[in-house]
Coordinates of C-alpha atoms and ligand atoms in Angstrom, one line a residue:
M1 CA -50.0 155.6 62.5
A2 CA -53.1 157.5 61.4
P3 CA -55.2 155.9 58.6
T4 CA -54.0 156.5 55.0
Q5 CA -57.4 155.6 53.5
V6 CA -60.5 157.1 54.8
K7 CA -63.5 154.8 55.1
K8 CA -65.4 156.4 57.9
I9 CA -65.8 160.1 58.6
C10 CA -67.3 161.8 61.7
C11 CA -68.2 165.5 61.6
I12 CA -68.5 167.2 65.0
G13 CA -71.0 170.1 64.5
A14 CA -74.2 169.8 62.4
G15 CA -74.4 173.5 61.6
Y16 CA -74.4 175.6 58.5
V17 CA -70.9 174.3 57.6
G18 CA -70.8 170.7 59.0
G19 CA -74.2 169.8 57.7
P20 CA -74.0 170.8 54.0
T21 CA -70.2 170.0 53.7
C22 CA -70.3 166.5 55.0
A23 CA -73.7 165.8 53.3
V24 CA -72.0 166.6 50.0
I25 CA -69.0 164.4 50.9
A26 CA -71.4 161.5 51.6
L27 CA -73.2 162.2 48.3
K28 CA -70.1 162.2 46.3
C29 CA -68.3 159.4 48.1
P30 CA -70.9 156.5 48.5
N31 CA -68.1 154.2 49.8
I32 CA -67.4 156.4 52.8
I33 CA -69.7 156.3 55.9
V34 CA -70.3 159.8 57.1
T35 CA -71.8 160.5 60.5
I36 CA -72.6 164.1 61.5
V37 CA -72.9 164.6 65.2
D38 CA -74.1 167.4 67.4
L39 CA -74.9 168.0 71.1
N40 CA -78.1 169.8 70.0
Q41 CA -80.8 167.2 69.9
A42 CA -83.4 169.5 68.2
R43 CA -80.9 170.2 65.4
I44 CA -80.2 166.5 64.9
D45 CA -83.9 165.7 64.9
A46 CA -84.5 168.3 62.2
W47 CA -81.7 166.8 60.1
N48 CA -83.5 163.5 60.5
S49 CA -86.9 164.9 59.8
P50 CA -89.0 162.5 57.8
T51 CA -90.6 165.4 56.0
F52 CA -87.2 167.0 55.3
D53 CA -88.0 170.0 57.5
L54 CA -84.2 170.6 57.7
P55 CA -82.7 173.0 60.3
I56 CA -81.2 175.3 57.7
Y57 CA -82.6 176.6 54.4
E58 CA -80.2 176.2 51.5
P59 CA -81.1 175.7 47.9
G60 CA -80.4 172.1 46.7
L61 CA -79.7 170.8 50.2
E62 CA -82.9 168.8 50.5
D63 CA -82.0 166.8 47.3
V64 CA -78.6 165.9 48.7
I65 CA -80.1 164.8 52.0
R66 CA -82.8 162.8 50.3
E67 CA -80.2 160.9 48.3
A68 CA -77.6 160.2 50.9
R69 CA -79.4 160.1 54.3
G70 CA -79.8 156.5 55.5
R71 CA -77.5 155.3 52.7
N72 CA -74.1 156.4 53.9
L73 CA -75.0 159.6 55.7
F74 CA -76.2 159.6 59.3
F75 CA -77.1 162.3 61.8
T76 CA -76.9 161.5 65.6
T77 CA -76.2 162.8 69.0
E78 CA -74.1 159.8 69.8
V79 CA -70.9 161.7 69.6
D80 CA -68.6 159.3 71.4
K81 CA -69.5 156.3 69.2
A82 CA -69.0 158.3 66.0
I83 CA -65.7 159.6 67.1
D84 CA -64.3 156.2 68.0
E85 CA -65.5 154.6 64.8
A86 CA -64.1 157.3 62.4
D87 CA -60.8 157.3 60.5
L88 CA -61.1 161.1 60.0
I89 CA -62.9 163.7 62.2
F90 CA -63.9 167.1 61.0
V91 CA -64.2 169.6 63.8
S92 CA -66.9 172.0 62.5
V93 CA -68.0 173.7 65.7
N94 CA -68.8 177.3 66.2
T95 CA -66.0 179.8 66.9
P96 CA -67.9 183.0 67.8
T97 CA -66.3 186.3 69.0
K98 CA -65.5 186.1 72.7
K99 CA -68.0 187.9 74.9
S100 CA -65.9 188.2 78.0
G101 CA -62.4 187.8 79.3
V102 CA -59.1 188.5 77.5
G103 CA -59.7 189.5 73.9
K104 CA -63.4 190.2 74.6
G105 CA -65.1 191.6 71.5
F106 CA -62.3 190.6 69.2
A107 CA -60.7 187.2 69.8
A108 CA -62.4 183.9 68.7
D109 CA -63.9 181.9 71.5
L110 CA -62.1 178.6 71.1
N111 CA -64.0 176.9 73.9
Y112 CA -66.0 174.7 71.6
I113 CA -62.9 173.7 69.7
E114 CA -61.1 172.8 72.9
L115 CA -64.0 170.8 74.3
A116 CA -64.4 168.8 71.0
T117 CA -60.6 168.2 70.9
R118 CA -60.6 166.9 74.5
Q119 CA -63.5 164.7 73.7
I120 CA -61.6 163.2 70.7
A121 CA -58.6 162.5 72.9
R122 CA -60.6 160.9 75.6
I123 CA -62.7 158.7 73.4
A124 CA -60.4 157.6 70.6
T125 CA -59.1 154.0 70.9
T126 CA -57.5 154.1 67.4
S127 CA -55.3 156.6 65.5
K128 CA -57.1 159.3 63.5
I129 CA -56.8 162.3 61.3
V130 CA -58.3 165.3 63.0
V131 CA -59.3 168.1 60.6
E132 CA -60.0 171.8 61.6
K133 CA -63.0 172.7 59.5
S134 CA -64.0 175.7 61.7
T135 CA -62.4 179.0 61.1
V136 CA -59.7 179.5 63.7
P137 CA -56.8 181.9 64.6
C138 CA -53.5 181.1 63.1
R139 CA -51.7 178.3 65.1
T140 CA -54.8 176.8 66.7
A141 CA -53.6 173.4 65.4
E142 CA -50.7 173.7 67.8
S143 CA -53.0 174.0 70.8
M144 CA -55.0 171.1 69.5
R145 CA -51.9 169.0 69.2
T146 CA -50.9 169.8 72.8
I147 CA -54.4 168.8 74.1
L148 CA -54.5 165.6 72.0
D149 CA -50.9 164.6 73.0
A150 CA -51.6 165.2 76.7
N151 CA -54.9 163.3 76.9
S152 CA -54.7 160.5 74.3
R153 CA -54.5 156.8 75.1
P154 CA -51.2 155.0 74.7
G155 CA -50.5 154.0 71.1
V156 CA -53.2 156.3 69.7
H157 CA -51.7 158.8 67.2
F158 CA -53.4 161.9 65.7
D159 CA -52.5 163.9 62.6
I160 CA -53.9 167.3 62.5
L161 CA -55.0 169.0 59.2
S162 CA -56.4 172.4 58.5
N163 CA -59.2 172.4 55.8
P164 CA -61.1 175.7 56.1
E165 CA -64.4 176.0 54.3
F166 CA -65.1 178.7 51.7
L167 CA -68.8 178.0 51.0
A168 CA -71.1 181.0 51.1
E169 CA -74.6 180.6 52.5
G170 CA -77.4 180.6 49.9
T171 CA -75.1 179.0 47.4
A172 CA -73.5 176.4 49.7
I173 CA -74.4 173.3 47.6
A174 CA -73.3 174.8 44.3
D175 CA -70.1 176.0 46.0
L176 CA -69.4 172.5 47.5
F177 CA -70.1 170.8 44.2
A178 CA -67.7 173.0 42.3
P179 CA -65.3 174.8 44.7
D180 CA -62.8 177.4 43.4
R181 CA -60.4 175.5 45.6
V182 CA -60.1 173.1 48.5
L183 CA -57.4 174.1 50.8
I184 CA -55.6 171.5 52.9
G185 CA -52.8 172.5 55.4
S186 CA -50.6 170.0 57.1
L187 CA -47.3 169.8 58.8
Q188 CA -44.6 169.3 56.2
T189 CA -43.5 166.0 57.8
E190 CA -43.9 162.6 56.1
E191 CA -46.9 161.8 58.4
G192 CA -48.4 165.2 57.8
K193 CA -48.2 164.8 54.1
K194 CA -49.7 161.3 54.2
A195 CA -52.7 162.6 56.2
S196 CA -53.0 165.5 53.7
A197 CA -53.0 162.9 50.8
A198 CA -55.7 160.9 52.5
L199 CA -58.0 163.9 52.8
S200 CA -57.2 165.0 49.2
A201 CA -58.3 161.6 48.0
V202 CA -61.7 162.1 49.6
Y203 CA -62.2 165.4 47.8
N204 CA -60.7 164.0 44.6
N205 CA -63.9 161.9 44.2
W206 CA -65.4 165.0 42.6
V207 CA -62.9 167.9 42.9
P208 CA -60.2 168.1 40.1
T209 CA -56.7 167.6 41.5
D210 CA -55.6 171.1 40.3
R211 CA -58.2 172.6 42.6
I212 CA -56.9 170.9 45.7
L213 CA -54.2 173.0 47.2
T214 CA -51.9 171.6 49.8
V215 CA -49.9 174.0 51.9
G216 CA -48.4 174.3 55.4
L217 CA -50.8 174.3 58.4
W218 CA -50.3 177.9 59.4
S219 CA -50.7 179.2 55.9
S220 CA -53.9 177.3 55.6
E221 CA -55.3 178.7 58.8
L222 CA -54.3 182.3 57.9
S223 CA -55.6 182.0 54.3
K224 CA -59.1 181.5 55.6
L225 CA -59.0 184.7 57.7
A226 CA -57.3 186.5 54.8
A227 CA -59.9 185.5 52.2
N228 CA -62.8 186.7 54.4
A229 CA -61.0 189.9 55.3
M230 CA -60.3 190.7 51.6
L231 CA -63.9 189.9 50.5
A232 CA -65.3 192.1 53.3
Q233 CA -62.7 194.8 52.4
R234 CA -64.1 195.0 48.9
I235 CA -67.6 195.6 50.3
S236 CA -66.5 198.2 52.7
S237 CA -64.5 199.9 49.9
I238 CA -67.5 200.1 47.6
N239 CA -69.8 201.1 50.4
A240 CA -67.3 204.0 51.3
L241 CA -67.6 205.1 47.7
S242 CA -71.4 204.8 47.8
A243 CA -71.4 207.7 50.4
I244 CA -69.3 209.8 48.0
C245 CA -71.8 208.9 45.2
E246 CA -74.7 210.1 47.2
A247 CA -73.0 213.4 47.9
T248 CA -71.9 214.0 44.3
G249 CA -74.6 212.6 42.1
A250 CA -72.4 209.7 40.8
N251 CA -74.0 206.3 40.7
I252 CA -72.4 203.5 42.6
D253 CA -73.6 200.7 40.2
E254 CA -72.0 202.6 37.3
V255 CA -68.8 203.2 39.3
A256 CA -68.6 199.5 40.3
Y257 CA -69.2 198.4 36.7
A258 CA -66.5 200.7 35.4
V259 CA -64.0 199.7 38.1
G260 CA -64.8 196.0 37.9
K261 CA -64.1 196.0 34.1
D262 CA -60.4 196.3 35.0
S263 CA -59.4 192.6 34.9
R264 CA -57.0 193.2 37.8
I265 CA -60.0 194.2 39.9
G266 CA -62.8 192.0 38.5
P267 CA -66.6 192.5 38.8
K268 CA -67.5 190.3 41.8
F269 CA -68.2 191.5 45.3
L270 CA -68.6 195.1 44.3
K271 CA -72.3 195.4 45.1
A272 CA -72.9 198.4 47.4
S273 CA -75.3 197.5 50.2
V274 CA -76.6 198.5 53.5
G275 CA -73.7 196.6 55.0
F276 CA -72.4 193.1 55.1
G277 CA -73.8 190.6 57.6
G278 CA -73.4 187.0 58.2
S279 CA -71.8 185.1 61.0
C280 CA -68.2 185.3 59.7
F281 CA -67.0 188.5 58.1
Q282 CA -67.1 190.6 61.2
K283 CA -66.0 187.8 63.5
D284 CA -63.1 186.8 61.3
I285 CA -61.8 190.3 60.8
L286 CA -62.0 191.0 64.5
N287 CA -60.1 187.8 65.0
L288 CA -57.4 189.1 62.5
V289 CA -57.3 192.4 64.4
Y290 CA -56.8 190.6 67.7
L291 CA -54.1 188.4 66.1
S292 CA -52.3 191.4 64.8
E293 CA -52.4 193.2 68.1
T294 CA -51.1 190.2 70.0
L295 CA -48.3 190.0 67.4
H296 CA -47.5 193.7 68.2
L297 CA -48.6 194.9 64.8
P298 CA -50.9 197.8 65.8
E299 CA -50.9 199.4 62.3
V300 CA -52.0 196.1 60.7
A301 CA -54.7 195.8 63.3
A302 CA -56.0 199.3 62.7
Y303 CA -56.0 198.7 58.9
W304 CA -58.3 195.7 59.2
K305 CA -60.5 197.2 62.0
A306 CA -61.4 200.0 59.6
V307 CA -63.2 197.5 57.4
V308 CA -65.6 196.6 60.2
D309 CA -65.9 200.3 61.3
M310 CA -66.9 201.2 57.7
N311 CA -69.6 198.5 57.8
E312 CA -71.1 199.9 61.0
Y313 CA -71.0 203.4 59.5
Q314 CA -72.8 202.2 56.4
K315 CA -75.7 200.6 58.4
N316 CA -76.2 203.7 60.6
R317 CA -75.7 206.1 57.7
F318 CA -78.5 204.4 55.8
S319 CA -81.0 204.4 58.6
S320 CA -80.2 208.0 59.5
N321 CA -80.6 209.1 55.9
I322 CA -84.0 207.4 55.9
V323 CA -85.1 209.3 59.0
K324 CA -83.8 212.6 57.5
T325 CA -85.6 212.0 54.2
L326 CA -88.9 211.2 56.1
F327 CA -88.8 214.9 57.2
S328 CA -86.4 214.2 60.1
T329 CA -89.0 212.3 62.2
V330 CA -90.4 208.8 62.1
T331 CA -92.2 208.9 65.4
N332 CA -95.3 206.7 65.0
K333 CA -94.8 206.5 61.2
K334 CA -95.0 203.0 59.8
I335 CA -91.9 201.7 58.1
A336 CA -92.0 198.3 56.3
V337 CA -88.7 196.5 56.4
L338 CA -88.5 193.9 53.7
G339 CA -86.0 191.1 54.5
F340 CA -84.5 190.0 57.7
A341 CA -82.0 187.4 56.6
F342 CA -78.4 188.7 56.1
K343 CA -78.6 187.8 52.4
K344 CA -81.1 186.1 50.0
D345 CA -81.7 182.4 49.9
T346 CA -80.8 181.7 53.5
G347 CA -82.8 181.8 56.7
D348 CA -79.7 182.9 58.6
T349 CA -79.9 186.2 60.4
R350 CA -76.6 186.4 62.2
E351 CA -75.2 190.0 62.1
S352 CA -77.9 190.9 59.6
A353 CA -78.1 194.6 58.7
S354 CA -81.8 194.4 59.3
I355 CA -81.2 194.1 63.1
T356 CA -79.4 197.4 63.2
L357 CA -81.9 199.2 61.0
I358 CA -84.9 198.0 62.9
N359 CA -83.3 198.8 66.3
N360 CA -82.5 202.3 65.0
F361 CA -86.1 202.8 63.8
F362 CA -87.3 201.5 67.2
Q363 CA -85.1 204.1 69.0
E364 CA -86.8 206.8 66.8
A365 CA -90.2 205.5 68.0
A366 CA -91.3 204.4 64.5
N367 CA -93.9 201.6 64.0
V368 CA -92.1 198.9 62.1
T369 CA -93.5 195.9 60.1
V370 CA -91.1 193.2 59.1
Y371 CA -91.4 190.5 56.4
D372 CA -89.0 187.8 55.4
P373 CA -89.9 184.7 53.4
E374 CA -87.6 182.3 55.3
V375 CA -86.9 183.7 58.8
K376 CA -89.1 182.4 61.6
E377 CA -90.9 184.8 63.9
A378 CA -89.2 183.6 67.1
Q379 CA -85.8 184.2 65.5
I380 CA -86.7 187.8 64.7
W381 CA -87.8 188.5 68.3
Q382 CA -84.6 186.8 69.6
D383 CA -82.3 188.8 67.4
L384 CA -84.0 192.2 68.1
T385 CA -83.8 191.7 71.9
E386 CA -80.5 189.9 72.2
N387 CA -78.8 192.9 73.8
G388 CA -81.3 193.0 76.6
G389 CA -84.2 194.7 74.8
D390 CA -87.6 194.5 76.5
L391 CA -89.7 192.1 74.3
A392 CA -93.0 193.6 75.4
A393 CA -91.9 197.1 74.4
Y394 CA -90.7 195.8 71.0
K395 CA -94.0 194.0 70.4
K396 CA -95.9 197.3 70.9
K397 CA -94.0 199.0 68.1
I398 CA -93.0 196.1 65.8
T399 CA -95.2 193.7 63.9
I400 CA -94.1 190.6 61.9
S401 CA -96.1 190.2 58.6
N402 CA -96.9 187.2 56.5
S403 CA -96.3 188.8 53.2
A404 CA -94.6 191.8 51.7
L405 CA -97.9 193.3 50.7
E406 CA -99.3 193.0 54.2
A407 CA -96.2 194.6 55.6
C408 CA -96.5 197.6 53.3
E409 CA -100.2 198.3 54.0
G410 CA -100.5 201.8 55.4
A411 CA -96.7 202.3 55.5
A412 CA -95.1 205.6 54.9
A413 CA -91.9 204.0 53.7
I414 CA -90.5 200.6 52.5
V415 CA -86.9 199.6 53.3
I416 CA -85.4 196.8 51.2
A417 CA -82.9 195.2 53.6
T418 CA -82.4 191.8 51.9
E419 CA -82.2 191.2 48.1
W420 CA -84.9 188.4 48.0
D421 CA -86.0 187.9 44.3
E422 CA -89.6 188.2 45.3
F423 CA -89.1 191.9 46.2
R424 CA -88.0 192.6 42.6
T425 CA -91.2 191.2 41.2
L426 CA -93.7 192.6 43.7
D427 CA -96.9 194.1 42.3
W428 CA -95.5 197.6 43.0
T429 CA -98.7 199.3 41.7
A430 CA -100.8 197.4 44.3
V431 CA -98.2 198.2 47.0
H432 CA -98.3 201.9 46.1
S433 CA -102.1 201.9 46.3
K434 CA -102.0 200.6 49.9
M435 CA -99.4 203.0 51.3
S436 CA -99.9 206.4 52.8
K437 CA -98.7 209.3 50.6
P438 CA -96.1 210.4 49.7
A439 CA -94.9 206.8 49.5
F440 CA -91.1 206.3 49.9
V441 CA -88.9 203.3 49.0
F442 CA -85.4 203.0 50.3
D443 CA -83.5 200.4 48.4
G444 CA -80.5 199.2 50.5
R445 CA -79.7 196.4 48.1
L446 CA -79.9 198.1 44.6
I447 CA -82.4 195.6 43.3
L448 CA -85.3 197.8 42.2
D449 CA -86.0 199.5 38.9
A450 CA -86.1 203.1 40.3
P451 CA -87.4 204.8 37.1
A452 CA -90.3 202.3 36.9
L453 CA -91.2 202.9 40.6
R454 CA -91.0 206.7 40.2
A455 CA -93.4 206.3 37.2
I456 CA -95.9 204.7 39.6
G457 CA -95.5 207.6 42.0
F458 CA -93.0 206.4 44.6
S459 CA -90.2 208.6 45.9
V460 CA -87.2 206.2 45.5
H461 CA -83.9 206.4 47.2
Q462 CA -81.2 203.9 46.4
I463 CA -78.0 203.5 48.4
G464 CA -75.1 205.0 46.4
S465 CA -77.0 207.1 43.9
G466 CA -78.1 210.7 44.2
W467 CA -80.0 211.3 47.5
P468 CA -81.5 214.6 46.4
S469 CA -83.2 215.6 49.5
L470 CA -80.1 215.5 51.7
Ligands
NAD501 P1 -73.1 176.7 63.7 O1 -73.3 177.3 65.0 O2 -74.2 176.7 62.7 O3 -72.8 175.1 64.0 C1 -71.9 174.6 64.9 C2 -72.5 173.4 65.6 O4 -71.5 172.8 66.4 C3 -73.7 173.7 66.5 O5 -74.9 173.0 66.1 C4 -73.2 173.3 67.9 O6 -74.3 172.7 68.7 C5 -72.2 172.2 67.5 N1 -71.2 171.9 68.6 C6 -70.5 172.8 69.3 N2 -69.7 172.1 70.1 C7 -69.9 170.7 69.9 C8 -69.4 169.5 70.5 N3 -68.4 169.5 71.4 N4 -69.9 168.4 70.1 C9 -70.9 168.3 69.1 N5 -71.4 169.4 68.6 C10 -70.9 170.6 69.0 O7 -71.8 177.2 63.1 P2 -71.4 177.2 61.5 O8 -72.0 178.4 60.8 O9 -71.6 175.9 60.9 O10 -69.9 177.5 61.6 C11 -68.9 176.6 62.1 C12 -67.5 177.0 61.8 O11 -67.4 177.2 60.3 C13 -67.2 178.4 62.3 O12 -65.9 178.4 62.7 C14 -67.4 179.3 61.2 O13 -66.5 180.5 61.3 C15 -66.9 178.5 60.0 N6 -67.5 178.8 58.7 C16 -68.8 179.1 58.6 C17 -69.4 179.4 57.3 C18 -70.9 179.7 57.2 O14 -71.3 180.0 56.1 N7 -71.7 179.7 58.2 C19 -68.6 179.3 56.2 C20 -67.2 179.0 56.3 C21 -66.7 178.7 57.6
UGA502 C1 -68.7 184.5 53.2 C2 -67.7 184.2 52.1 O1 -68.2 184.6 50.9 C3 -67.5 182.7 52.1 O2 -66.4 182.4 51.2 C4 -67.0 182.2 53.5 O3 -66.8 180.8 53.5 C5 -68.1 182.6 54.5 O4 -68.3 184.0 54.5 C6 -67.7 182.2 55.9 O5 -66.5 182.1 56.2 O6 -68.6 182.2 56.7 P1 -71.4 184.4 53.5 O7 -71.2 185.3 54.7 O8 -72.2 183.2 53.7 O9 -70.0 183.9 52.9 O10 -72.1 185.2 52.3 P2 -71.5 186.3 51.3 O11 -72.1 186.0 50.0 O12 -70.1 186.5 51.4 O13 -72.2 187.6 51.8 C7 -71.8 188.2 53.1 C8 -72.5 189.6 53.2 O14 -71.9 190.5 52.3 C9 -74.0 189.5 52.9 O15 -74.7 190.3 53.8 C10 -74.1 190.1 51.5 O16 -75.3 190.7 51.2 C11 -72.9 191.1 51.5 N1 -72.4 191.5 50.2 C12 -71.8 190.5 49.4 C13 -72.5 192.8 49.7 O17 -73.0 193.6 50.5 N2 -72.0 193.1 48.5 C14 -71.4 192.2 47.7 O18 -70.9 192.5 46.6 C15 -71.3 190.8 48.2

């Protein structure tokens, strides 16, 4: 029988989810030993950094690591040892979109899940609770069960739970400290319910009982995809309306405010933008599209696919409006792109709208300067050239700056691509004095005080509000 009380936890995958999630579990449960493992030695070294130069930037994370690391929280590449010692194992590995084979471009690549599951089966000498923390297609637990049953040692039993993570980057620690809900899915058998209760007890150290939802395995898996799809759908809806605003003179912030006052709709996640980024929204919707298609539900697949299509449209619409406004040519003009992360308060750049914008400007032969307070230079070059771009050619046209002011020097236009707070409070008069004239600002995040900037002399264009020159 799998353990009913959890004393030792192993988390496979020390990434954006495994790291913060299990660090917070360690912080809140001092009596549980938590070991986070990864194959990536550099990542583990960074988690163990004596100077707390952690592999991810996340407000509040360092304080958690300072308190728990070395007490009951450990980071290591000794995967097998941690697996064998644990009562409960979180599988928190990456599940990217497949790049080849069946389902290419849509289905989730479950290779990392399968390898981790095989490793658990091969290594475990005692029974364990295995928890899907990664976001996976509905019924993945069934495949895990088959692999575990076929490869485990005699007498070793596994219970499988689904416990998807709902944290958002940039607010991960606050989200983990006070989650809207913790979702635990299990088989509705006696053993499944016992395993679910054991995991509930871990969270109950700081999460109130009424926020811990226990449901069936398949509902839990599907709820994670559904939540991301519905969040992204709100953004695509407001972004679709932003195009109508620009064509009519309506203002998208005012529309969002008015619509969000309806208590059935609510005000959150209605901020128009240059498009959503991040590692999950697009990936999880494409995963849902693929699932729908394999279930022979083409209308359902098309419905969700439109959310991703609208996002692509919004990114390209914004950059092409910028080019049109700059007199339909940006050849050799300097454009300063402020922000490279996919949202503020993170150094994560996965699927960031900035990548599309800069590549579009590059195609138009513009000179681009880029500034982001958290993203490392090497990451920017890697992202820009990931589809086979010639790095030397990029370096001739693109420069990475050390400050916003430096990036804006001599620029014809500034593009706000990430809503970092420091862009709101820039010395805009000083910025204006350093730019070529007329000086344009394109606010893709609706963070700037447009009348104040116009008073300085800028020509300001915000996504979703009158774009008079078009
Ligand atoms: P990530 O790429 O940052 O981290 C995954 C880690 O797993 C990597 O460091 C990788 O080296 C490691 N890994 C892979 N296979 C391994 C193995 N066999 N043994 C040991 N380590 C292994 O990914 P992430 O952003 O943390 O996402 C993980 C999962 O969580 C994904 O399914 C994602 O959809 C989901 N999720 C992510 C977020 C988010 O904000 N990033 C939020 C909720 C859910
Ligand atoms: C999102 C979800 O919010 C989390 O609940 C989920 O756990 C996570 O995905 C995941 O599964 O990975 P995250 O991508 O980290 O979290 O960040 P969000 O705050 O959701 O922002 C995603 C993107 O949407 C960002 O580019 C953000 O700028 C954009 N966004 C968000 C808007 O354009 N408008 C909004 O109103 C809100």
